[in-house]
Coordinates of C-alpha atoms and ligand atoms in Angstrom, one line a residue:
M30 CA -16.9 5.4 -1.7
T31 CA -12.8 6.1 -1.8
V32 CA -11.0 8.6 0.3
S33 CA -7.4 8.6 -0.4
S34 CA -4.9 11.4 0.1
T35 CA -1.2 11.8 -0.1
N36 CA 1.7 12.4 2.1
S37 CA 3.5 15.6 1.7
G38 CA 6.9 14.6 3.0
A39 CA 9.1 12.0 3.8
N40 CA 10.0 10.9 7.1
K41 CA 6.7 12.5 8.6
F42 CA 4.3 10.3 11.0
V43 CA 0.9 9.9 9.6
L44 CA -2.1 8.2 11.4
A45 CA -5.3 7.1 10.2
I46 CA -8.2 5.4 12.6
H47 CA -11.5 4.1 12.2
G48 CA -14.6 3.6 14.2
G49 CA -16.3 0.8 12.0
L50 CA -19.5 1.6 9.2
A51 CA -22.0 4.2 9.7
G52 CA -25.7 2.9 10.0
P53 CA -28.2 5.5 8.8
R54 CA -27.7 8.5 9.5
A55 CA -31.0 9.6 10.9
S56 CA -30.1 7.0 13.4
L57 CA -27.2 9.1 14.7
S58 CA -28.8 12.0 16.9
A59 CA -26.8 15.4 17.0
D60 CA -25.5 14.6 20.7
C61 CA -24.3 11.3 19.7
E62 CA -22.5 12.6 16.1
R63 CA -20.9 15.1 18.4
E64 CA -19.7 12.6 20.8
V65 CA -18.2 10.6 18.3
R66 CA -16.8 13.3 16.6
A67 CA -15.0 14.2 19.6
A68 CA -13.7 10.7 20.6
L69 CA -12.4 10.0 17.0
R70 CA -10.2 13.5 17.5
K71 CA -9.3 12.6 21.2
S72 CA -8.0 9.1 19.3
L73 CA -5.9 10.8 17.0
Q74 CA -4.2 13.5 19.4
S75 CA -3.6 10.4 21.5
G76 CA -1.9 8.5 18.9
A77 CA -0.3 11.7 17.6
A78 CA 1.3 12.6 20.8
V79 CA 3.1 9.5 20.9
L80 CA 4.4 10.1 17.4
R81 CA 5.8 13.1 18.1
V82 CA 7.8 12.4 20.8
N83 CA 8.8 8.8 19.9
S84 CA 10.1 8.5 16.1
T85 CA 9.8 4.6 16.4
G86 CA 6.5 4.5 18.0
S87 CA 4.0 3.2 15.5
V88 CA 2.6 0.4 17.5
E89 CA 2.5 2.7 20.8
A90 CA 0.3 5.0 18.5
V91 CA -2.0 2.6 17.3
L92 CA -2.7 0.9 20.5
A93 CA -2.7 4.6 22.1
A94 CA -5.7 5.3 19.2
V95 CA -7.8 2.0 19.9
K96 CA -7.5 2.4 23.3
V97 CA -9.5 5.7 23.3
M98 CA -12.2 4.3 21.4
E99 CA -12.4 1.1 23.2
D100 CA -13.0 3.6 26.6
C101 CA -16.0 5.4 24.6
P102 CA -19.4 3.6 24.8
H103 CA -19.8 4.8 21.4
F104 CA -17.8 2.0 19.3
N105 CA -18.4 -1.6 19.2
A106 CA -15.3 -2.2 20.8
G107 CA -14.2 -2.3 24.6
K108 CA -17.0 -0.6 26.7
G109 CA -20.0 -0.4 24.4
S110 CA -19.4 -3.5 22.8
V111 CA -22.4 -5.4 21.1
Y112 CA -24.1 -8.7 22.9
T113 CA -24.1 -12.0 21.6
R114 CA -27.8 -13.6 21.0
A115 CA -27.1 -15.3 24.2
G116 CA -26.6 -12.1 26.2
T117 CA -22.6 -12.3 26.4
I118 CA -20.2 -9.8 25.3
E119 CA -17.1 -11.2 23.3
M120 CA -14.4 -9.2 22.4
D121 CA -11.5 -9.6 19.8
A122 CA -8.5 -7.7 19.1
A123 CA -5.2 -7.9 17.5
V124 CA -2.1 -5.6 16.7
M125 CA 0.6 -6.4 13.9
E126 CA 4.0 -4.5 13.5
G127 CA 5.8 -4.0 10.0
A128 CA 9.4 -4.2 10.5
E129 CA 9.4 -7.8 11.8
R130 CA 5.6 -8.7 11.3
R131 CA 5.6 -9.5 14.9
A132 CA 1.5 -9.6 15.9
G133 CA -0.6 -10.4 18.9
A134 CA -4.3 -11.3 19.2
V135 CA -6.9 -12.3 21.7
A136 CA -10.7 -13.4 20.8
H137 CA -13.8 -13.9 22.6
V138 CA -12.4 -12.4 25.6
K139 CA -14.7 -11.3 28.2
R140 CA -12.6 -9.4 31.2
I141 CA -10.1 -7.4 29.9
R142 CA -10.8 -3.5 29.8
N143 CA -8.8 -2.7 26.7
P144 CA -8.4 -6.0 24.5
V145 CA -6.0 -4.2 22.5
L146 CA -3.5 -4.1 25.1
A147 CA -4.0 -8.0 25.8
A148 CA -3.1 -8.5 22.0
H149 CA -0.3 -6.3 22.6
T150 CA 1.0 -8.6 25.6
V151 CA 0.4 -12.0 23.6
M152 CA 3.1 -10.1 20.8
T153 CA 5.7 -8.9 23.3
Q154 CA 5.2 -11.5 26.5
S155 CA 4.5 -14.5 24.8
S156 CA 5.5 -16.9 22.0
A157 CA 2.3 -17.3 20.5
V158 CA 0.7 -15.0 18.2
F159 CA -3.2 -15.7 19.2
L160 CA -5.0 -16.4 22.8
V161 CA -8.6 -17.1 22.6
G162 CA -11.2 -17.8 25.6
D163 CA -10.8 -17.9 29.1
E164 CA -7.1 -18.6 28.9
A165 CA -6.6 -15.1 27.2
D166 CA -8.3 -13.2 29.9
Q167 CA -6.0 -15.3 32.5
F168 CA -3.2 -14.3 30.3
A169 CA -3.8 -11.0 30.6
E170 CA -5.1 -11.1 34.5
Q171 CA -1.4 -12.8 35.0
R172 CA 0.6 -10.0 33.1
G173 CA -0.8 -7.2 35.2
L174 CA -3.7 -5.9 32.6
E175 CA -6.7 -4.1 34.1
M176 CA -9.6 -6.5 34.3
V177 CA -13.1 -5.6 35.0
D178 CA -16.6 -7.4 35.4
P179 CA -18.2 -8.3 32.3
S180 CA -20.8 -5.7 33.5
Y181 CA -18.2 -3.0 32.6
F182 CA -19.0 -3.4 28.8
A183 CA -22.7 -3.0 29.4
T184 CA -25.0 -0.3 27.8
E185 CA -28.4 0.2 27.6
R186 CA -28.2 0.9 24.2
R187 CA -26.7 -2.2 23.0
W188 CA -29.2 -4.3 25.3
N189 CA -32.3 -2.9 24.0
D190 CA -31.1 -3.6 20.4
L191 CA -30.2 -7.3 21.4
Q192 CA -34.1 -6.9 23.1
A193 CA -35.6 -5.7 20.0
W194 CA -33.8 -8.3 17.8
K195 CA -35.1 -11.3 20.1
S196 CA -38.6 -10.1 19.5
R197 CA -38.3 -9.6 15.8
Q198 CA -36.8 -13.2 15.7
A199 CA -39.9 -14.6 18.0
S200 CA -42.7 -13.1 15.8
Q201 CA -41.1 -14.4 13.0
V202 CA -41.0 -17.7 14.5
S203 CA -44.6 -17.3 15.5
G204 CA -45.3 -16.2 11.7
Q205 CA -46.3 -12.5 13.0
A206 CA -45.4 -9.7 11.1
A207 CA -42.4 -8.0 12.6
T208 CA -42.6 -4.4 12.8
G209 CA -39.6 -2.0 12.8
S210 CA -36.0 -2.5 12.5
V211 CA -33.3 -3.6 14.3
E212 CA -30.1 -1.5 14.2
I213 CA -27.1 -3.8 13.2
S214 CA -24.5 -2.1 15.3
R215 CA -21.1 -2.4 13.8
G216 CA -18.4 0.5 15.0
T217 CA -15.4 -2.0 15.1
V218 CA -12.3 0.4 15.9
G219 CA -8.9 0.7 14.3
A220 CA -5.6 2.5 13.7
V221 CA -3.1 2.2 11.4
A222 CA 0.5 4.3 11.8
L223 CA 3.6 5.1 10.0
D224 CA 6.1 6.3 12.3
R225 CA 9.2 8.8 11.5
A226 CA 11.6 5.9 11.1
G227 CA 9.5 4.1 8.5
N228 CA 7.6 1.5 10.5
L229 CA 4.1 1.0 10.1
A230 CA 1.8 -0.9 12.4
A231 CA -1.8 -1.4 12.9
A232 CA -4.6 -2.5 15.5
T233 CA -8.1 -3.4 15.7
S234 CA -10.4 -4.0 18.4
T235 CA -14.4 -5.2 18.1
G236 CA -17.1 -7.0 19.9
G237 CA -18.1 -8.6 16.8
L238 CA -21.2 -8.8 14.8
S239 CA -24.2 -7.8 16.7
F240 CA -26.4 -10.7 17.6
K241 CA -23.3 -13.2 16.8
I242 CA -23.5 -16.7 17.8
P243 CA -21.6 -17.1 21.2
G244 CA -17.9 -18.4 20.3
R245 CA -17.9 -17.0 16.8
V246 CA -14.8 -15.0 15.8
G247 CA -14.7 -12.2 13.3
D248 CA -11.9 -11.0 11.3
S249 CA -10.8 -8.2 13.6
G250 CA -8.7 -10.7 15.6
V251 CA -7.3 -12.7 12.6
I252 CA -3.9 -11.4 11.0
G253 CA -4.0 -11.1 7.6
A254 CA -7.9 -11.0 7.5
G255 CA -8.8 -8.0 9.6
T256 CA -5.3 -6.5 10.6
C257 CA -1.9 -6.6 8.6
A258 CA 1.2 -4.6 8.6
E259 CA 4.4 -5.0 6.7
N260 CA 6.9 -2.5 6.4
R261 CA 7.7 -2.7 2.7
T262 CA 4.0 -2.6 1.6
C263 CA 1.4 -1.3 3.9
A264 CA -0.4 -1.3 7.4
V265 CA -4.2 -2.1 7.0
S266 CA -7.3 -2.3 9.6
A267 CA -10.6 -3.4 8.5
T268 CA -14.5 -3.4 9.6
G269 CA -17.4 -5.1 8.1
D270 CA -18.6 -8.5 7.3
G271 CA -16.1 -10.4 9.3
E272 CA -16.8 -14.0 7.5
L273 CA -15.9 -12.1 4.1
F274 CA -13.1 -10.7 5.3
I275 CA -11.4 -14.2 6.7
R276 CA -12.5 -15.8 3.3
S277 CA -10.9 -13.2 1.2
S278 CA -7.5 -12.4 3.3
A279 CA -8.7 -8.9 2.7
A280 CA -5.9 -7.1 5.0
Y281 CA -3.3 -9.0 3.7
S282 CA -4.6 -8.8 0.4
V283 CA -3.9 -5.2 0.0
S284 CA -0.1 -5.9 1.2
A285 CA 0.0 -8.4 -1.6
R286 CA -1.3 -6.2 -4.4
L287 CA 1.1 -3.7 -3.6
M288 CA 3.9 -6.3 -3.4
Y289 CA 3.3 -8.7 -6.3
C290 CA 0.8 -6.3 -8.9
G291 CA 2.5 -3.0 -8.4
K292 CA -0.7 -1.6 -7.4
S293 CA -1.2 1.8 -5.7
L294 CA -2.7 1.8 -2.2
G295 CA -5.9 3.0 -3.4
E296 CA -6.0 1.0 -6.0
A297 CA -5.2 -2.3 -3.8
A298 CA -7.8 -1.1 -0.8
Q299 CA -10.5 0.0 -3.1
E300 CA -10.0 -4.0 -4.7
A301 CA -10.0 -5.7 -1.3
V302 CA -13.3 -3.6 -0.6
D303 CA -15.0 -4.4 -3.8
D304 CA -14.4 -8.1 -3.2
I305 CA -15.9 -8.2 0.1
G306 CA -19.1 -6.6 -2.4
T307 CA -18.8 -9.5 -4.6
L308 CA -18.7 -11.7 -2.0
G309 CA -21.9 -10.3 -0.9
G310 CA -21.0 -8.6 2.1
V311 CA -20.2 -4.6 3.1
G312 CA -17.4 -3.5 4.3
G313 CA -14.4 -0.7 4.4
L314 CA -10.9 -0.5 5.6
I315 CA -8.2 2.0 6.5
A316 CA -4.8 1.7 5.4
I317 CA -1.3 3.7 5.0
D318 CA 1.6 2.6 2.8
R319 CA 5.6 3.1 3.5
C320 CA 5.3 6.3 1.8
G321 CA 2.8 7.9 4.1
N322 CA -0.7 7.3 1.6
V323 CA -3.7 6.9 3.1
A324 CA -6.8 4.7 1.5
M325 CA -9.9 4.7 3.4
P326 CA -12.3 2.7 0.7
Y327 CA -15.9 1.5 2.2
H328 CA -19.2 -0.2 0.9
A329 CA -21.9 1.6 3.3
L330 CA -23.4 4.4 4.1
G331 CA -20.4 5.6 5.6
M332 CA -17.4 4.7 7.6
F333 CA -16.5 6.9 11.0
R334 CA -12.8 7.8 10.3
G335 CA -10.0 10.1 10.7
T336 CA -6.5 11.6 10.0
I337 CA -3.9 13.4 11.3
Y338 CA -0.4 14.2 9.7
E339 CA 2.7 15.2 11.3
C340 CA 2.0 19.1 10.3
G341 CA -1.8 19.0 10.5
D342 CA -4.6 19.2 12.6
P343 CA -6.9 16.2 13.5
S344 CA -9.4 15.6 10.4
V345 CA -12.8 13.4 10.8
A346 CA -15.4 12.3 8.8
L347 CA -18.5 10.0 9.3
Y348 CA -20.3 10.1 6.0
E349 CA -19.4 10.6 2.7
T350 CA -20.0 14.8 2.8
Ligands
LIG13 N1 -15.7 -7.0 11.3 C1 -16.3 -7.3 12.6 C2 -16.4 -8.9 13.1 O1 -16.9 -9.1 12.1 C3 -17.3 -6.5 12.8 C4 -17.5 -4.9 11.9 O2 -16.3 -4.6 11.9 O3 -18.2 -4.3 12.2 O4 -16.3 -9.2 13.8

């Protein structure tokens, strides 16, 4: 499924967001769908509020948009993140700006309320690009970011998913027929923005894949895999099977297709997602190019997503129709 749109004017801001790949429509209650749509709109409005007053605010805008989704338990990022198979919650996040290609990322963090803000702090207050584990938590704490007990991120829904997965594993080991399906929660969040000065930025945040091995790091925090921004080409934030996004340098590959192959954003983004399919996985991404064109291809039932243009209202969608 490809969703592309064209920006109608130069020097106008554009913001696009995603809230991860959608599961089957039937698994989303009407109440839940309403809340997800409201959260996506709030995320777009928070980012757009920054872009309205700050013509160089693309980085702050993607942070604001992602923070709203990290705080919403319906997404797999921040509060509401999925569990590892050991019952822990381990989060990854990254941010990149396109002017100087500065970037910051954290992985395997457990106590930072908003991992995307920690990624930004790594970018702006350290000489590193990527900090992981307890040291990343400590770095954020020392820089004054809001820290929480790991129980803050817990939700009953994700806990129940883990219990269902465990009993399914146990029945497979004992040779019994497993009943029912286990929801693989996705719901990674991300944002890409173009500000009025022509600066692109991207940010992504996730709890990772459901029931992952403790210590596993996905693509979201890996610059060039799940997150990428470069003013000469585009900004990209991805979601889906992280290992495949890492193996195909997916986010960077969109930028490279623009830079070296002369592809349009729509073609480049679709090819990167098709490549994930070729490798046997599912995925989607959102991208904005330097002219403000937007592409949001995905290979799945749907992808929670939204856009807002300087002269328009927030527009959100979950499935194809
Ligand atoms: N890409 C994320 C990861 O592999 C998961 C997702 O987007 O659903 O950690």
